Short mmCIF file of C-alpha atoms and ligand atoms in Angstrom, two decimals:
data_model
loop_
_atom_site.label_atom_id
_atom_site.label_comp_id
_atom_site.label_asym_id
_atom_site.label_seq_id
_atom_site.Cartn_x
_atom_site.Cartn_y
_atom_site.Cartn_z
CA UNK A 1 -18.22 20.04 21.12
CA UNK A 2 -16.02 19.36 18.40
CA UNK A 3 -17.58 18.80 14.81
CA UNK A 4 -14.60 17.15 13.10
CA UNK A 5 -14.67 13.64 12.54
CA UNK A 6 -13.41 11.14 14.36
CA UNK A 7 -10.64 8.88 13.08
CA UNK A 8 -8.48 5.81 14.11
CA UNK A 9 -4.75 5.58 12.99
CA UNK A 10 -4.58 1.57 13.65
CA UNK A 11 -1.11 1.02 13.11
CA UNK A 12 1.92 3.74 14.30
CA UNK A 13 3.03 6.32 11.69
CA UNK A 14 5.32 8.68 11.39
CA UNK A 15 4.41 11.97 13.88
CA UNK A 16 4.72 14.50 11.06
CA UNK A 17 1.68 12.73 9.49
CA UNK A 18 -0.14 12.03 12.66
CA UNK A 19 0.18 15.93 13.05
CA UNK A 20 -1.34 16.56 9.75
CA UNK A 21 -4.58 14.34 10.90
CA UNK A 22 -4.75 16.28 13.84
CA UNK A 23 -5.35 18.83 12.19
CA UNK A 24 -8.16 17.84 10.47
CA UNK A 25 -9.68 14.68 12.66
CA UNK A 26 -10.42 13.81 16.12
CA UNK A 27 -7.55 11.14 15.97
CA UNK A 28 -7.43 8.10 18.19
CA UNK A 29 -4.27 6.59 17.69
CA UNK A 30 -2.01 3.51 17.82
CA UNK A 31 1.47 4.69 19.80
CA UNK A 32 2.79 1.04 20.64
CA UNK A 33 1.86 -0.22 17.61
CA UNK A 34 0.26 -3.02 19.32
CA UNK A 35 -0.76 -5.79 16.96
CA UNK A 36 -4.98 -5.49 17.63
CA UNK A 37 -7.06 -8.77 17.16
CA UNK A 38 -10.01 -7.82 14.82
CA UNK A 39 -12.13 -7.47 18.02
CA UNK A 40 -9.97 -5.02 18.88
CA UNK A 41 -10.09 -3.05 15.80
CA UNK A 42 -13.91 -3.10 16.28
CA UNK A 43 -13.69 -2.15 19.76
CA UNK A 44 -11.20 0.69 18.79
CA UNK A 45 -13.63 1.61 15.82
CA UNK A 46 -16.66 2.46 17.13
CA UNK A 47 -17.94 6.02 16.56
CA UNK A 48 -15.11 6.22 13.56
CA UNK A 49 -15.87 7.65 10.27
CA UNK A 50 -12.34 6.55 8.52
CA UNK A 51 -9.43 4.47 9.30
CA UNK A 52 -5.93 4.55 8.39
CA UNK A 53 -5.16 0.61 7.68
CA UNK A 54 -2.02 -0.75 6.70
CA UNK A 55 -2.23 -4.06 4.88
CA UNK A 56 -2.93 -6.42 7.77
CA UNK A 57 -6.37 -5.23 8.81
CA UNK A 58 -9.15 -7.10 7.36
CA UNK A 59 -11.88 -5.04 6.19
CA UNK A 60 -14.46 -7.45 5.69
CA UNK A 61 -18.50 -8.05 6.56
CA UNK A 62 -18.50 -8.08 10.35
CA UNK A 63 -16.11 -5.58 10.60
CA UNK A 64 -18.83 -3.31 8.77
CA UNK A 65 -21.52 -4.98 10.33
CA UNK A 66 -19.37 -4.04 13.69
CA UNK A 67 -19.09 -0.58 12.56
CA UNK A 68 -22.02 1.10 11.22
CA UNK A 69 -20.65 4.73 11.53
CA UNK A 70 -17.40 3.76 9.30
CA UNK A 71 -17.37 5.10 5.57
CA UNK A 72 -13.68 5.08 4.54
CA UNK A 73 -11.00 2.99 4.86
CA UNK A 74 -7.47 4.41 4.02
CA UNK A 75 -4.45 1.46 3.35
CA UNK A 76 -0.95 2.70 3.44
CA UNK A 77 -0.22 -0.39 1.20
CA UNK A 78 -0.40 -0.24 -2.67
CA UNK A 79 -2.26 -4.07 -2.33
CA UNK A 80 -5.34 -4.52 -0.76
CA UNK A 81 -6.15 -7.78 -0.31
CA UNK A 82 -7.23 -7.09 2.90
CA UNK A 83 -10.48 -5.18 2.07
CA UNK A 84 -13.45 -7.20 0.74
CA UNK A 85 -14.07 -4.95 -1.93
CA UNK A 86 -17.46 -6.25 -2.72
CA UNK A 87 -18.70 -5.68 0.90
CA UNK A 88 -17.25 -2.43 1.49
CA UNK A 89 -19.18 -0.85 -1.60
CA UNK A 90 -22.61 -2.94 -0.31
CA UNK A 91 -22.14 -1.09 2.79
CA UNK A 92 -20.64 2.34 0.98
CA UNK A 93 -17.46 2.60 2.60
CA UNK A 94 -14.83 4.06 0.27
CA UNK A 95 -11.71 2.18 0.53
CA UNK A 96 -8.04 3.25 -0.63
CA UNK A 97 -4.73 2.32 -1.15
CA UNK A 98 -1.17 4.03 -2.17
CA UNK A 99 -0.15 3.14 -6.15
CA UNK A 100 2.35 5.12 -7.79
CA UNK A 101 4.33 6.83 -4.44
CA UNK A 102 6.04 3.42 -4.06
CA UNK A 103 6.48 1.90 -8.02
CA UNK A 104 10.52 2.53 -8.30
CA UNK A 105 11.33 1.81 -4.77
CA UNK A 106 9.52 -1.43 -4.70
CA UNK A 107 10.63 -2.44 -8.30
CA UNK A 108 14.33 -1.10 -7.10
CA UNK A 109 13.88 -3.92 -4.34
CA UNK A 110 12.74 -6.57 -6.67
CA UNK A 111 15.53 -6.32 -8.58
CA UNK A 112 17.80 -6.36 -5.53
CA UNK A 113 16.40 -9.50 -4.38
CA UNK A 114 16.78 -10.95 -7.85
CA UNK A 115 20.69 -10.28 -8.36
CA UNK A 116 20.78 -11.26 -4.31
CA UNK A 117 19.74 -14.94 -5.00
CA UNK A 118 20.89 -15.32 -8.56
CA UNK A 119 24.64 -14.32 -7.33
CA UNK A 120 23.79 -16.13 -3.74
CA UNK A 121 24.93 -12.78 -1.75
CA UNK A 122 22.81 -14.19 1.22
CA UNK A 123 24.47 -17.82 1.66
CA UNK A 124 27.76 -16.31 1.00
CA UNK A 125 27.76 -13.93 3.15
CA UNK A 126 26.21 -16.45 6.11
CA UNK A 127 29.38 -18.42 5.12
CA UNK A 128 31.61 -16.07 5.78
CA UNK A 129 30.14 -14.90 9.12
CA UNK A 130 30.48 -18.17 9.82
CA UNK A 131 34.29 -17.87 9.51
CA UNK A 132 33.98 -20.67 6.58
CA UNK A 133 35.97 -18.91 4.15
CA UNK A 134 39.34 -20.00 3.67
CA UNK A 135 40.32 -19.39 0.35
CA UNK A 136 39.34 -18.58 -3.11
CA UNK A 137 37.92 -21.56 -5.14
CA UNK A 138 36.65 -21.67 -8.94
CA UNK A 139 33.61 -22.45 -8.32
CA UNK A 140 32.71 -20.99 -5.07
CA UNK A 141 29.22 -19.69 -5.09
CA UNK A 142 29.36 -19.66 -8.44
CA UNK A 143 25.58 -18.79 -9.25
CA UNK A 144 23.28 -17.07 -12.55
CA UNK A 145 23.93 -14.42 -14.81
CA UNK A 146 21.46 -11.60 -13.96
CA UNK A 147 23.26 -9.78 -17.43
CA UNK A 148 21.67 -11.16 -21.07
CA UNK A 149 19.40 -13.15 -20.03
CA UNK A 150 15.60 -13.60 -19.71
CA UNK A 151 13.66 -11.98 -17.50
CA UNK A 152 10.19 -12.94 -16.61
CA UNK A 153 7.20 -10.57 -15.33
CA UNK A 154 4.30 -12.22 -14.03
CA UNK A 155 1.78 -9.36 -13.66
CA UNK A 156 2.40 -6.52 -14.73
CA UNK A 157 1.44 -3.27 -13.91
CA UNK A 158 3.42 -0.37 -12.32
CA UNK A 159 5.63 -1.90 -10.31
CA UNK A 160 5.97 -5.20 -12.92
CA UNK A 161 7.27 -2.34 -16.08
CA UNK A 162 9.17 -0.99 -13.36
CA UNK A 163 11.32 -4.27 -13.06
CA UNK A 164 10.83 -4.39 -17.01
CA UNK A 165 12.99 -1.31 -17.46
CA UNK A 166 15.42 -2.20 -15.27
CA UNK A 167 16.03 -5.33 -16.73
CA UNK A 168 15.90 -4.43 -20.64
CA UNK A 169 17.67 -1.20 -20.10
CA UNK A 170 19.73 -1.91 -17.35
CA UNK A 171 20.98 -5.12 -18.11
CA UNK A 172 20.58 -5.63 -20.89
CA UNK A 173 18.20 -8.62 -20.44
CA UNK A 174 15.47 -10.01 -22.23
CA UNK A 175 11.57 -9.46 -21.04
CA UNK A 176 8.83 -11.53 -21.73
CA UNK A 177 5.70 -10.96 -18.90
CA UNK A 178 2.43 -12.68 -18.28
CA UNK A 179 -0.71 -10.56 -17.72
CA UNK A 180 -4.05 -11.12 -17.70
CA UNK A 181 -4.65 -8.11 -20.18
CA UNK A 182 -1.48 -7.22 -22.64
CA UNK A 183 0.09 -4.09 -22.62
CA UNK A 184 -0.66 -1.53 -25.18
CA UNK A 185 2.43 -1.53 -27.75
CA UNK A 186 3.56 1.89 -26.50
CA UNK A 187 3.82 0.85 -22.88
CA UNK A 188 5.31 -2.69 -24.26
CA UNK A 189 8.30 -0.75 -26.40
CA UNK A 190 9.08 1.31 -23.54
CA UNK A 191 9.90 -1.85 -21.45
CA UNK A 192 10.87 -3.48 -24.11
CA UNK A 193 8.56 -6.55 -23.07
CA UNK A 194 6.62 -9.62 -24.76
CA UNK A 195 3.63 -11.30 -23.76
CA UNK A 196 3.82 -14.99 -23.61
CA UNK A 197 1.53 -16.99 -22.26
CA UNK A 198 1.76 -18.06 -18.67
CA UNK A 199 3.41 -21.75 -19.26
CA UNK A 200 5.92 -19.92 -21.83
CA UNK A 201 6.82 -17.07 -19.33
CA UNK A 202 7.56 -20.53 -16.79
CA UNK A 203 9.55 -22.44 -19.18
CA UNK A 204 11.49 -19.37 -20.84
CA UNK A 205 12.74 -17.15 -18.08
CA UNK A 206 16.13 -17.24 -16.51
CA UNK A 207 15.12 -15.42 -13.97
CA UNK A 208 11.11 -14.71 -12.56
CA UNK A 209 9.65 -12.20 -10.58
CA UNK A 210 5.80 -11.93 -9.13
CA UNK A 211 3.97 -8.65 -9.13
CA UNK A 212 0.64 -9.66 -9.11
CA UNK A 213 -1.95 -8.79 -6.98
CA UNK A 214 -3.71 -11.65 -4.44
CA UNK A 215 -7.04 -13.22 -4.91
CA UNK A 216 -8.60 -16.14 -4.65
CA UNK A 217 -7.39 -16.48 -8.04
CA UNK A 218 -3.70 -15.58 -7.64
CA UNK A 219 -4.01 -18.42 -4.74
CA UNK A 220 -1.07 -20.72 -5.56
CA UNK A 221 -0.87 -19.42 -8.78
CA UNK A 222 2.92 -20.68 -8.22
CA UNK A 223 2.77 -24.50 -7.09
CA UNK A 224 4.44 -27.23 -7.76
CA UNK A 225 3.35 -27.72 -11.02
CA UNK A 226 4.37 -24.30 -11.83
CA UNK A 227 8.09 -24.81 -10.56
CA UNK A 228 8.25 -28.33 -12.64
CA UNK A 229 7.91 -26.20 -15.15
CA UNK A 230 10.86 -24.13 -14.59
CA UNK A 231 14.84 -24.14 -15.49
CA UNK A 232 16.79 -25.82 -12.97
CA UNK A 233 19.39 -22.90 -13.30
CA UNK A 234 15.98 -19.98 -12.66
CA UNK A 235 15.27 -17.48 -9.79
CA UNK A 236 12.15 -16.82 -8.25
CA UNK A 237 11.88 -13.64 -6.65
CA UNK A 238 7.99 -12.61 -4.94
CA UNK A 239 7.47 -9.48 -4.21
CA UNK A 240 3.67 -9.29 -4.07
CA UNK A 241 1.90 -11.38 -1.72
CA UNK A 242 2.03 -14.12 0.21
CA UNK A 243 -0.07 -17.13 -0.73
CA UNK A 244 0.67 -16.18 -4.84
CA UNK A 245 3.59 -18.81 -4.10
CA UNK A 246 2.69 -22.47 -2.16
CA UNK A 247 5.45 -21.89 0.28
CA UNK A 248 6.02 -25.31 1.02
CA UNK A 249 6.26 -26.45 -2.52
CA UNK A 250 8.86 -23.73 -2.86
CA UNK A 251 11.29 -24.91 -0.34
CA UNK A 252 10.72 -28.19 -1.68
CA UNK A 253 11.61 -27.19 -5.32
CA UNK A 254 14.65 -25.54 -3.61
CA UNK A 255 15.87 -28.19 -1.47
CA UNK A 256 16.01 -30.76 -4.70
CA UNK A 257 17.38 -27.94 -6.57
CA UNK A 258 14.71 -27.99 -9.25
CA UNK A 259 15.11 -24.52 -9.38
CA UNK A 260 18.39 -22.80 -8.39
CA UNK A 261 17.32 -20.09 -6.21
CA UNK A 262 14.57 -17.87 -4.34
CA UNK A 263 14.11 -14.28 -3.54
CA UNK A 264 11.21 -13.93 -0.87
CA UNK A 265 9.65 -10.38 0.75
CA UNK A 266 5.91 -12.02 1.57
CA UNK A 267 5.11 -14.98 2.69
CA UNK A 268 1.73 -17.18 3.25
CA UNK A 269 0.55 -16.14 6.36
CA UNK A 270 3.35 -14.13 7.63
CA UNK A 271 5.33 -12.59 9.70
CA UNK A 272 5.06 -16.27 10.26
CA UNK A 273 7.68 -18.06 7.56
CA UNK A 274 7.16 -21.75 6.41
CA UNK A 275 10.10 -23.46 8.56
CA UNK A 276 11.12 -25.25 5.28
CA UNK A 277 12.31 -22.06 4.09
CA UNK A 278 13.96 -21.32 6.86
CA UNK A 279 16.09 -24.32 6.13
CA UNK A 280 16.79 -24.07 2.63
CA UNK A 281 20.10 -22.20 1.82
CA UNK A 282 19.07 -21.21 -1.92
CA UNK A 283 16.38 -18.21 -0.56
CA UNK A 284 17.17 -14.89 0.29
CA UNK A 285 14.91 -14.12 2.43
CA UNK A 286 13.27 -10.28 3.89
CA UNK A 287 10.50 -8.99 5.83
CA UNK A 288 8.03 -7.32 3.55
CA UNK A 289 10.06 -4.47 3.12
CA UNK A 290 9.86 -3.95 -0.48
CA UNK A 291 8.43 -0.26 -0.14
CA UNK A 292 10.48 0.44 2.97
CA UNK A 293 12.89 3.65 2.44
CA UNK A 294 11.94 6.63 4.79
CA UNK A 295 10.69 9.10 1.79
CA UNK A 296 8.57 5.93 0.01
CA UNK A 297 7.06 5.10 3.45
CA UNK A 298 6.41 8.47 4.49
CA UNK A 299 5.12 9.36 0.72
CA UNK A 300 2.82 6.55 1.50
CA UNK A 301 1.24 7.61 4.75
CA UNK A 302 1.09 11.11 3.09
CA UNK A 303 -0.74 9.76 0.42
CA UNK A 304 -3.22 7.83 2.91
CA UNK A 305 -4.14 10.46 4.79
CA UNK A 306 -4.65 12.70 2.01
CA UNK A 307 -6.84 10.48 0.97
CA UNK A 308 -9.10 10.88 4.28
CA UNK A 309 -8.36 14.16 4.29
CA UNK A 310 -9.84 14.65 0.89
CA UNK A 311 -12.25 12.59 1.44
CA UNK A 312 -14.34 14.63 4.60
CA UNK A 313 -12.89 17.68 3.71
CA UNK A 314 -13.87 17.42 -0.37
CA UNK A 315 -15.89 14.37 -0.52
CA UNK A 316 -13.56 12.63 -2.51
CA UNK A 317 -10.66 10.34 -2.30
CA UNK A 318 -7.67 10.38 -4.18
CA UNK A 319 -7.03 7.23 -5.05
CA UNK A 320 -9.92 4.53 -4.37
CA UNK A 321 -10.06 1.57 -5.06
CA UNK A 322 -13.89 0.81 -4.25
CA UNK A 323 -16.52 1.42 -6.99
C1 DGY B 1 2.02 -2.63 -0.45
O1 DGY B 1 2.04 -1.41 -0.57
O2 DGY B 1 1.09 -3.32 -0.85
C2 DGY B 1 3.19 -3.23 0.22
O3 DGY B 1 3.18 -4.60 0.13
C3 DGY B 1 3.25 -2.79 1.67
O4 DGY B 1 2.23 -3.42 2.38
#
């Protein structure tokens, strides 16, 4: 009888890295990539000593309860708001997650979605689908300079100096960033970035992106008060997590043009999307796909199974994220 240990892949990956587990773990795996209830999960988890998670997998107290025989968890997801951190190290399950292999693709993606609803590419081009477009006008989509102007960070760690470079290098823009803990100076010349405090950062920036991680603290951290607070002519662009940003308050702010435009990847309980912002022409909208070119993705799974790989074959992870 084999001696390896057993291990769940609960989400489809790529084969090369399914292949690699095999190598090392008795691998139970998820080929349809069906979308497993928790139940499920537990069902599926029982006589596991690791799982490979992606973000949507909540690792939390009955799960472990569920699962006695489980010590790590593995997320292919930089953000792990789906482990309860505090019960997974009461139990001693290791968990992990995938920093660094995805920083300039995801901050590459932030920026996208800023120029793409500052310069409205998404209602433009539904116009012209549309077979709307019948001439040139002056002010036709006429939208924000990305160029020279102010650029606000709200959270900002990898990925957040990521979009700081970028912006003050790239275009020339200015930073300014919120963050719970500043930035030492070297790090803050580099990006060329100021801390102001939250309401400045609100108030100052032209244009806004979110790269801070969800907790019950983050909840709503963007609400209505938050947009009142905001230029008329600014974009908000959320590339972290769902539920940083009251959706509905959002597509409110949008429809009454309070602020000019949106740039959404998450959303507050998706792959479900508040139907107000499906409505509102001012948001670009995408499906949490931030991190998603082939060589990020598969750096990611590489990176997640090294880390269970390390793990039993070592005893220790690369990157956790547990105490
Ligand atoms: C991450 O890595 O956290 C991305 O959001 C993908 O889930």
């Amino acid at each position: 009888m084999s001696q390896r240990p057993a291990i769940l892949v609960a989400r489809a990956i790529f084969p090369e890295v399914l292949e690699r587990l095999r190598q090392h773990f008795e691998v139970s795996d998820n080929p349809n990539d069906d979308d497993w209830s928790p139940q499920e999960l537990c069902e599926r988890l029982q006589g596991k000593a690791g799982v490979l998670t992606t973000g949507a997998q909540r690792i939390d107290t009955a799960l472990l309860q569920a699962c006695p025989q489980l010590r790590i968890v593995a997320n292919m997801a930089v953000g792990y708001n789906n482990f309860d951190v505090a019960a997974m190290a009461a139990a001693g399950v290791v968990g992990t997650n995938t920093p660094d292999v995805l920083t300039e693709t995801t901050a590459d993606f932030g920026f996208a979605l800023l120029l793409a609803a500052a310069r409205r590419m998404a209602e433009s081009e539904h116009f012209l689908r549309a077979g709307r477009w019948d001439r040139w006008a002056y002010d036709m989509f006429a939208g924000q300079d990305v160029h020279g102007s102010t650029l606000g960070i709200l959270g900002m760690g990898r990925i957040g100096q990521g979009i700081a470079r970028r912006g003050a290098h790239g275009f020339g823009m200015r930073v300014i960033y919120h963050n719970r803990s500043r930035l030492d100076a070297a790090t803050e010349a580099e990006c060329r970035a100021t801390w102001v405090s939250k309401d400045d950062l609100l108030r100052q920036a032209d244009h806004l992106v979110l790269v801070l991680p969800y907790t019950p603290q983050s909840h709503h951290v963007i609400g209505a008060a938050e947009l009142a607070l905001m230029k008329p002519t600014a974009t908000l662009v959320n590339i972290a997590r769902g539920g940083i940003v009251d959706d509905a308050a959002l597509a409110q702010a949008l429809r009454e043009r309070r602020i000019a435009a949106a740039g959404l990847d998450v959303f507050e309980g998706e792959p479900r999307v508040h139907p107000d912002l499906l409505t509102v022409p001012n948001v670009v909208l995408t499906p949490h796909i931030a991190s998603a070119t082939r060589a990020t993705r598969l750096a990611m799974a590489n990176l997640a199974a090294d880390n269970l790989i390390g793990f039993f074959t070592q005893g220790r992870a690369l990157t956790p994220v547990t105490p």
